[in-house]
PDB file of C-alpha atoms in Angstrom:
ATOM      1  CA  GLU H   1     109.592  93.988  89.999  1.00 83.00           C
ATOM      2  CA  TRP H   2     109.107  97.752  90.228  1.00 90.00           C
ATOM      3  CA  GLU H   3     105.462  97.206  91.173  1.00 92.00           C
ATOM      4  CA  VAL H   4     106.421  95.276  94.309  1.00 93.00           C
ATOM      5  CA  ALA H   5     108.944  97.956  95.314  1.00 92.00           C
ATOM      6  CA  ALA H   6     106.342 100.682  94.679  1.00 94.00           C
ATOM      7  CA  ILE H   7     103.692  98.919  96.760  1.00 94.00           C
ATOM      8  CA  LYS H   8     106.130  98.370  99.619  1.00 95.00           C
ATOM      9  CA  LYS H   9     107.351 101.963  99.663  1.00 94.00           C
ATOM     10  CA  TRP H  10     103.875 103.457  99.313  1.00 95.00           C
ATOM     11  CA  TYR H  11     102.399 101.257 102.014  1.00 96.00           C
ATOM     12  CA  LYS H  12     105.208 102.065 104.445  1.00 96.00           C
ATOM     13  CA  ALA H  13     104.473 105.770 103.917  1.00 96.00           C
ATOM     14  CA  HIS H  14     100.752 105.171 104.438  1.00 96.00           C
ATOM     15  CA  ALA H  15     101.293 103.090 107.575  1.00 97.00           C
ATOM     16  CA  ASP H  16     103.734 105.596 109.085  1.00 97.00           C
ATOM     17  CA  HIS H  17     101.224 108.368 108.460  1.00 95.00           C
ATOM     18  CA  MET H  18      98.257 106.469 109.888  1.00 95.00           C
ATOM     19  CA  HIS H  19     100.106 105.320 113.019  1.00 95.00           C
ATOM     20  CA  SER H  20     101.240 108.881 113.706  1.00 95.00           C
ATOM     21  CA  HIS H  21      97.720 110.189 113.047  1.00 94.00           C
ATOM     22  CA  HIS H  22      96.280 107.730 115.577  1.00 93.00           C
ATOM     23  CA  GLU H  23      98.970 108.566 118.123  1.00 94.00           C
ATOM     24  CA  ASN H  24      98.194 112.284 117.771  1.00 94.00           C
ATOM     25  CA  GLU H  25      94.505 111.646 118.331  1.00 92.00           C
ATOM     26  CA  ASP H  26      94.924 109.223 121.215  1.00 92.00           C
ATOM     27  CA  ALA H  27      97.666 111.116 123.065  1.00 93.00           C
ATOM     28  CA  LEU H  28      96.846 114.758 122.279  1.00 93.00           C
ATOM     29  CA  MET H  29      93.508 115.557 120.732  1.00 93.00           C
ATOM     30  CA  VAL H  30      91.008 113.134 122.275  1.00 93.00           C
ATOM     31  CA  PRO H  31      92.120 113.694 125.896  1.00 94.00           C
ATOM     32  CA  TYR H  32      92.067 117.459 125.300  1.00 95.00           C
ATOM     33  CA  LEU H  33      88.622 117.397 123.673  1.00 94.00           C
ATOM     34  CA  ARG H  34      87.272 115.234 126.495  1.00 94.00           C
ATOM     35  CA  GLU H  35      87.886 118.127 128.881  1.00 95.00           C
ATOM     36  CA  ARG H  36      84.673 119.648 127.470  1.00 95.00           C
ATOM     37  CA  VAL H  37      83.081 117.168 125.092  1.00 93.00           C
ATOM     38  CA  LYS H  38      82.017 113.555 125.208  1.00 90.00           C
ATOM     39  CA  ILE H  39      83.933 111.929 122.356  1.00 86.00           C
ATOM     40  CA  PRO H  40      82.549 108.490 121.484  1.00 84.00           C
ATOM     41  CA  GLN H  41      84.730 105.609 122.757  1.00 86.00           C
ATOM     42  CA  LYS H  42      84.255 104.068 119.332  1.00 85.00           C
ATOM     43  CA  VAL H  43      86.777 106.523 117.873  1.00 81.00           C
ATOM     44  CA  GLU H  44      89.578 104.974 119.932  1.00 82.00           C
ATOM     45  CA  LYS H  45      88.240 101.412 119.623  1.00 89.00           C
ATOM     46  CA  ASP H  46      88.270 101.809 115.836  1.00 92.00           C
ATOM     47  CA  HIS H  47      92.002 102.470 116.026  1.00 92.00           C
ATOM     48  CA  GLU H  48      92.574  98.979 117.436  1.00 93.00           C
ATOM     49  CA  VAL H  49      90.642  97.428 114.542  1.00 95.00           C
ATOM     50  CA  LEU H  50      92.477  99.538 111.963  1.00 96.00           C
ATOM     51  CA  ILE H  51      95.872  98.690 113.459  1.00 96.00           C
ATOM     52  CA  ALA H  52      95.024  94.980 113.207  1.00 97.00           C
ATOM     53  CA  HIS H  53      94.059  95.432 109.550  1.00 97.00           C
ATOM     54  CA  MET H  54      97.285  97.311 108.896  1.00 97.00           C
ATOM     55  CA  ALA H  55      99.406  94.604 110.533  1.00 97.00           C
ATOM     56  CA  LYS H  56      97.789  91.999 108.294  1.00 98.00           C
ATOM     57  CA  ILE H  57      98.382  94.127 105.189  1.00 98.00           C
ATOM     58  CA  GLU H  58     101.987  94.759 106.203  1.00 97.00           C
ATOM     59  CA  LYS H  59     102.608  91.032 106.581  1.00 96.00           C
ATOM     60  CA  ILE H  60     101.119  90.299 103.148  1.00 96.00           C
ATOM     61  CA  ILE H  61     103.132  93.090 101.518  1.00 96.00           C
ATOM     62  CA  ALA H  62     106.343  91.855 103.132  1.00 95.00           C
ATOM     63  CA  GLY H  63     105.781  88.524 101.399  1.00 93.00           C
ATOM     64  CA  LEU H  64     105.070  89.949  97.938  1.00 92.00           C
ATOM     65  CA  SER H  65     107.452  88.971  95.188  1.00 89.00           C
ATOM     66  CA  THR H  66     107.510  89.084  91.410  1.00 84.00           C
ATOM     67  CA  GLY H  67     107.995  85.337  91.250  1.00 84.00           C
ATOM     68  CA  ASP H  68     104.913  84.485  93.284  1.00 82.00           C
ATOM     69  CA  LYS H  69     101.696  86.337  92.521  1.00 82.00           C
ATOM     70  CA  SER H  70      99.639  84.441  95.114  1.00 85.00           C
ATOM     71  CA  GLY H  71      99.893  87.339  97.556  1.00 90.00           C
ATOM     72  CA  VAL H  72      98.028  89.722  95.252  1.00 91.00           C
ATOM     73  CA  PRO H  73      94.497  88.370  95.886  1.00 94.00           C
ATOM     74  CA  ALA H  74      95.203  88.237  99.629  1.00 95.00           C
ATOM     75  CA  LEU H  75      96.408  91.845  99.544  1.00 96.00           C
ATOM     76  CA  ALA H  76      93.330  92.948  97.599  1.00 95.00           C
ATOM     77  CA  GLN H  77      91.048  91.220 100.096  1.00 97.00           C
ATOM     78  CA  ALA H  78      92.889  92.643 103.119  1.00 97.00           C
ATOM     79  CA  TRP H  79      92.894  96.129 101.600  1.00 97.00           C
ATOM     80  CA  GLU H  80      89.159  95.915 100.911  1.00 97.00           C
ATOM     81  CA  ALA H  81      88.492  94.931 104.531  1.00 97.00           C
ATOM     82  CA  TYR H  82      90.692  97.792 105.757  1.00 97.00           C
ATOM     83  CA  THR H  83      89.018 100.427 103.571  1.00 97.00           C
ATOM     84  CA  LYS H  84      85.601  99.116 104.650  1.00 97.00           C
ATOM     85  CA  ASP H  85      86.543 100.158 108.205  1.00 96.00           C
ATOM     86  CA  VAL H  86      88.863 103.133 107.690  1.00 96.00           C
ATOM     87  CA  LYS H  87      86.569 105.196 105.472  1.00 95.00           C
ATOM     88  CA  PRO H  88      83.610 105.225 107.910  1.00 94.00           C
ATOM     89  CA  HIS H  89      86.028 105.875 110.771  1.00 94.00           C
ATOM     90  CA  LEU H  90      87.487 108.950 109.093  1.00 92.00           C
ATOM     91  CA  LEU H  91      84.026 110.174 108.110  1.00 93.00           C
ATOM     92  CA  GLU H  92      82.864 109.733 111.709  1.00 90.00           C
ATOM     93  CA  GLU H  93      85.809 111.762 112.986  1.00 89.00           C
ATOM     94  CA  GLU H  94      85.080 114.517 110.492  1.00 90.00           C
ATOM     95  CA  GLY H  95      81.328 114.340 111.069  1.00 91.00           C
ATOM     96  CA  THR H  96      81.359 114.100 114.870  1.00 89.00           C
ATOM     97  CA  SER H  97      84.656 115.010 116.532  1.00 89.00           C
ATOM     98  CA  VAL H  98      85.538 117.983 114.333  1.00 91.00           C
ATOM     99  CA  PRO H  99      82.135 119.718 114.671  1.00 93.00           C
ATOM    100  CA  LEU H 100      82.198 119.156 118.447  1.00 93.00           C
ATOM    101  CA  MET H 101      85.726 120.564 118.600  1.00 93.00           C
ATOM    102  CA  ARG H 102      84.666 123.659 116.652  1.00 93.00           C
ATOM    103  CA  ALA H 103      81.566 124.148 118.817  1.00 95.00           C
ATOM    104  CA  PHE H 104      83.260 123.890 122.210  1.00 96.00           C
ATOM    105  CA  PHE H 105      86.781 125.226 121.629  1.00 96.00           C
ATOM    106  CA  GLU H 106      88.103 128.488 120.286  1.00 94.00           C
ATOM    107  CA  GLN H 107      90.416 128.326 117.282  1.00 92.00           C
ATOM    108  CA  ALA H 108      93.297 129.635 119.385  1.00 91.00           C
ATOM    109  CA  GLU H 109      92.861 126.768 121.860  1.00 94.00           C
ATOM    110  CA  ILE H 110      92.852 124.092 119.172  1.00 93.00           C
ATOM    111  CA  GLY H 111      95.642 125.921 117.369  1.00 92.00           C
ATOM    112  CA  LYS H 112      97.977 125.129 120.265  1.00 93.00           C
ATOM    113  CA  LYS H 113      97.340 121.403 119.833  1.00 93.00           C
ATOM    114  CA  VAL H 114      97.678 121.679 116.067  1.00 92.00           C
ATOM    115  CA  GLY H 115     100.980 123.459 116.671  1.00 92.00           C
ATOM    116  CA  GLU H 116     102.187 120.556 118.811  1.00 93.00           C
ATOM    117  CA  ILE H 117     101.329 118.126 116.022  1.00 93.00           C
ATOM    118  CA  LEU H 118     102.915 120.227 113.268  1.00 92.00           C
ATOM    119  CA  GLY H 119     105.986 120.901 115.388  1.00 90.00           C
ATOM    120  CA  ASN H 120     106.644 117.274 116.309  1.00 91.00           C
ATOM    121  CA  GLU H 121     110.126 116.606 114.962  1.00 90.00           C
ATOM    122  CA  LYS H 122     109.598 112.841 115.344  1.00 92.00           C
ATOM    123  CA  ALA H 123     106.513 112.822 113.097  1.00 94.00           C
ATOM    124  CA  PRO H 124     107.011 111.038 109.785  1.00 96.00           C
ATOM    125  CA  LYS H 125     107.349 113.452 106.872  1.00 96.00           C
ATOM    126  CA  GLU H 126     104.567 111.552 105.113  1.00 95.00           C
ATOM    127  CA  GLU H 127     102.056 112.770 107.677  1.00 95.00           C
ATOM    128  CA  LEU H 128     102.295 116.465 106.917  1.00 96.00           C
ATOM    129  CA  GLY H 129     103.384 115.889 103.319  1.00 97.00           C
ATOM    130  CA  SER H 130     100.247 113.927 102.485  1.00 96.00           C
ATOM    131  CA  PHE H 131      98.053 116.407 104.349  1.00 96.00           C
ATOM    132  CA  ILE H 132      99.417 119.247 102.223  1.00 97.00           C
ATOM    133  CA  TYR H 133      99.285 117.174  99.037  1.00 97.00           C
ATOM    134  CA  TYR H 134      95.630 116.204  99.421  1.00 96.00           C
ATOM    135  CA  THR H 135      94.581 119.598 100.835  1.00 96.00           C
ATOM    136  CA  GLY H 136      96.336 121.299  97.932  1.00 97.00           C
ATOM    137  CA  GLU H 137      99.421 123.452  98.245  1.00 98.00           C
ATOM    138  CA  ASP H 138      97.552 126.731  97.666  1.00 98.00           C
ATOM    139  CA  THR H 139      94.749 125.855 100.092  1.00 98.00           C
ATOM    140  CA  PHE H 140      97.267 124.780 102.724  1.00 97.00           C
ATOM    141  CA  ARG H 141      99.362 127.919 102.378  1.00 98.00           C
ATOM    142  CA  ASN H 142      96.596 130.476 101.874  1.00 97.00           C
ATOM    143  CA  GLU H 143      93.858 129.054 104.094  1.00 97.00           C
ATOM    144  CA  PHE H 144      95.170 126.493 106.592  1.00 95.00           C
ATOM    145  CA  MET H 145      98.348 128.363 107.526  1.00 95.00           C
ATOM    146  CA  VAL H 146      96.389 131.615 107.846  1.00 95.00           C
ATOM    147  CA  GLN H 147      93.684 129.923 109.944  1.00 92.00           C
ATOM    148  CA  GLU H 148      96.323 128.490 112.276  1.00 92.00           C
ATOM    149  CA  GLY H 149      98.275 131.762 112.487  1.00 92.00           C
ATOM    150  CA  ILE H 150     101.371 130.200 110.926  1.00 94.00           C
ATOM    151  CA  PRO H 151     103.669 132.844 109.412  1.00 95.00           C
ATOM    152  CA  PHE H 152     104.191 132.505 105.652  1.00 95.00           C
ATOM    153  CA  PHE H 153     107.959 131.910 105.951  1.00 96.00           C
ATOM    154  CA  VAL H 154     107.377 128.697 107.937  1.00 94.00           C
ATOM    155  CA  TRP H 155     106.522 127.105 104.584  1.00 97.00           C
ATOM    156  CA  TRP H 156     110.255 127.143 103.869  1.00 96.00           C
ATOM    157  CA  VAL H 157     111.995 127.256 107.261  1.00 94.00           C
ATOM    158  CA  GLY H 158     109.536 124.960 109.034  1.00 90.00           C
ATOM    159  CA  GLY H 159     110.001 122.112 106.575  1.00 93.00           C
ATOM    160  CA  PHE H 160     106.472 122.256 105.154  1.00 96.00           C
ATOM    161  CA  GLU H 161     107.675 122.685 101.574  1.00 97.00           C
ATOM    162  CA  SER H 162     110.197 119.835 101.785  1.00 96.00           C
ATOM    163  CA  LYS H 163     107.624 117.448 103.278  1.00 97.00           C
ATOM    164  CA  PHE H 164     105.092 118.349 100.587  1.00 97.00           C
ATOM    165  CA  LYS H 165     107.646 117.894  97.797  1.00 97.00           C
ATOM    166  CA  TYR H 166     108.821 114.611  99.282  1.00 96.00           C
ATOM    167  CA  TYR H 167     105.280 113.247  99.354  1.00 96.00           C
ATOM    168  CA  ARG H 168     104.454 114.534  95.877  1.00 96.00           C
ATOM    169  CA  ASP H 169     107.699 113.401  94.245  1.00 95.00           C
ATOM    170  CA  GLU H 170     108.494 110.226  96.176  1.00 94.00           C
ATOM    171  CA  VAL H 171     105.176 108.785  97.359  1.00 95.00           C
ATOM    172  CA  ALA H 172     102.210 110.025  95.302  1.00 95.00           C
ATOM    173  CA  VAL H 173     104.096 109.230  92.098  1.00 94.00           C
ATOM    174  CA  LEU H 174     104.002 105.562  93.116  1.00 94.00           C
ATOM    175  CA  ILE H 175     100.196 105.479  93.054  1.00 92.00           C
ATOM    176  CA  THR H 176     100.178 107.093  89.617  1.00 92.00           C
ATOM    177  CA  ALA H 177     102.686 104.541  88.350  1.00 93.00           C
ATOM    178  CA  LEU H 178     100.702 101.599  89.717  1.00 93.00           C
ATOM    179  CA  LYS H 179      97.410 102.919  88.331  1.00 92.00           C
ATOM    180  CA  GLU H 180      98.924 103.509  84.889  1.00 93.00           C
ATOM    181  CA  GLY H 181     101.003 100.342  84.922  1.00 91.00           C
ATOM    182  CA  LYS H 182     104.064 102.364  83.960  1.00 90.00           C
ATOM    183  CA  GLU H 183     107.153 102.591  86.065  1.00 87.00           C
ATOM    184  CA  GLN H 184     107.667 106.138  87.300  1.00 74.00           C
ATOM    185  CA  ALA H 185     110.380 105.575  89.795  1.00 60.00           C
ATOM    186  CA  PRO H 186     110.696 108.195  92.494  1.00 60.00           C
ATOM    187  CA  LYS H 187     114.028 109.929  92.902  1.00 62.00           C
ATOM    188  CA  GLU H 188     115.045 107.462  95.600  1.00 59.00           C
ATOM    189  CA  TRP H 189     114.050 103.829  95.998  1.00 50.00           C
TER     190      TRP H 189
END
């Protein structure tokens, strides 16, 4: 039973993060970058495909139960299809959009947009929490924050620390538990 709860909670965090990530790109970054750079239309078209995958996964996860294991193969298949599309999409963004951004915009210009994203009070805590978690706390604090001109104290007063700890202690722990097959319940279900 804990496995189903862990999958549901983890996937909700993932979906909230990905939807917010796409919204930031579509509403803020891509229009801004297009002022100077031709960003491939495929970047935005990919979002439509990924959102369709995510809706299918969400529907399968909603139907998961401990009494009926028939949803597990469907989830595995849907997840495989999703990762087949999301990984190349993210690599394309990193391999195309980011280098173009760095070539045609000054750090201070992009920093303003990054500030809008980081300062969005409506953004799910998973978005920044997972970014810090996978970047690494030290790298985030000592490289990313410095690069973006974010004062050190914002780690505490800006909510960065709490979002990182939430993701580490409430979300990432779920993946570890599922991989190990041992319940490691987060502080809050």
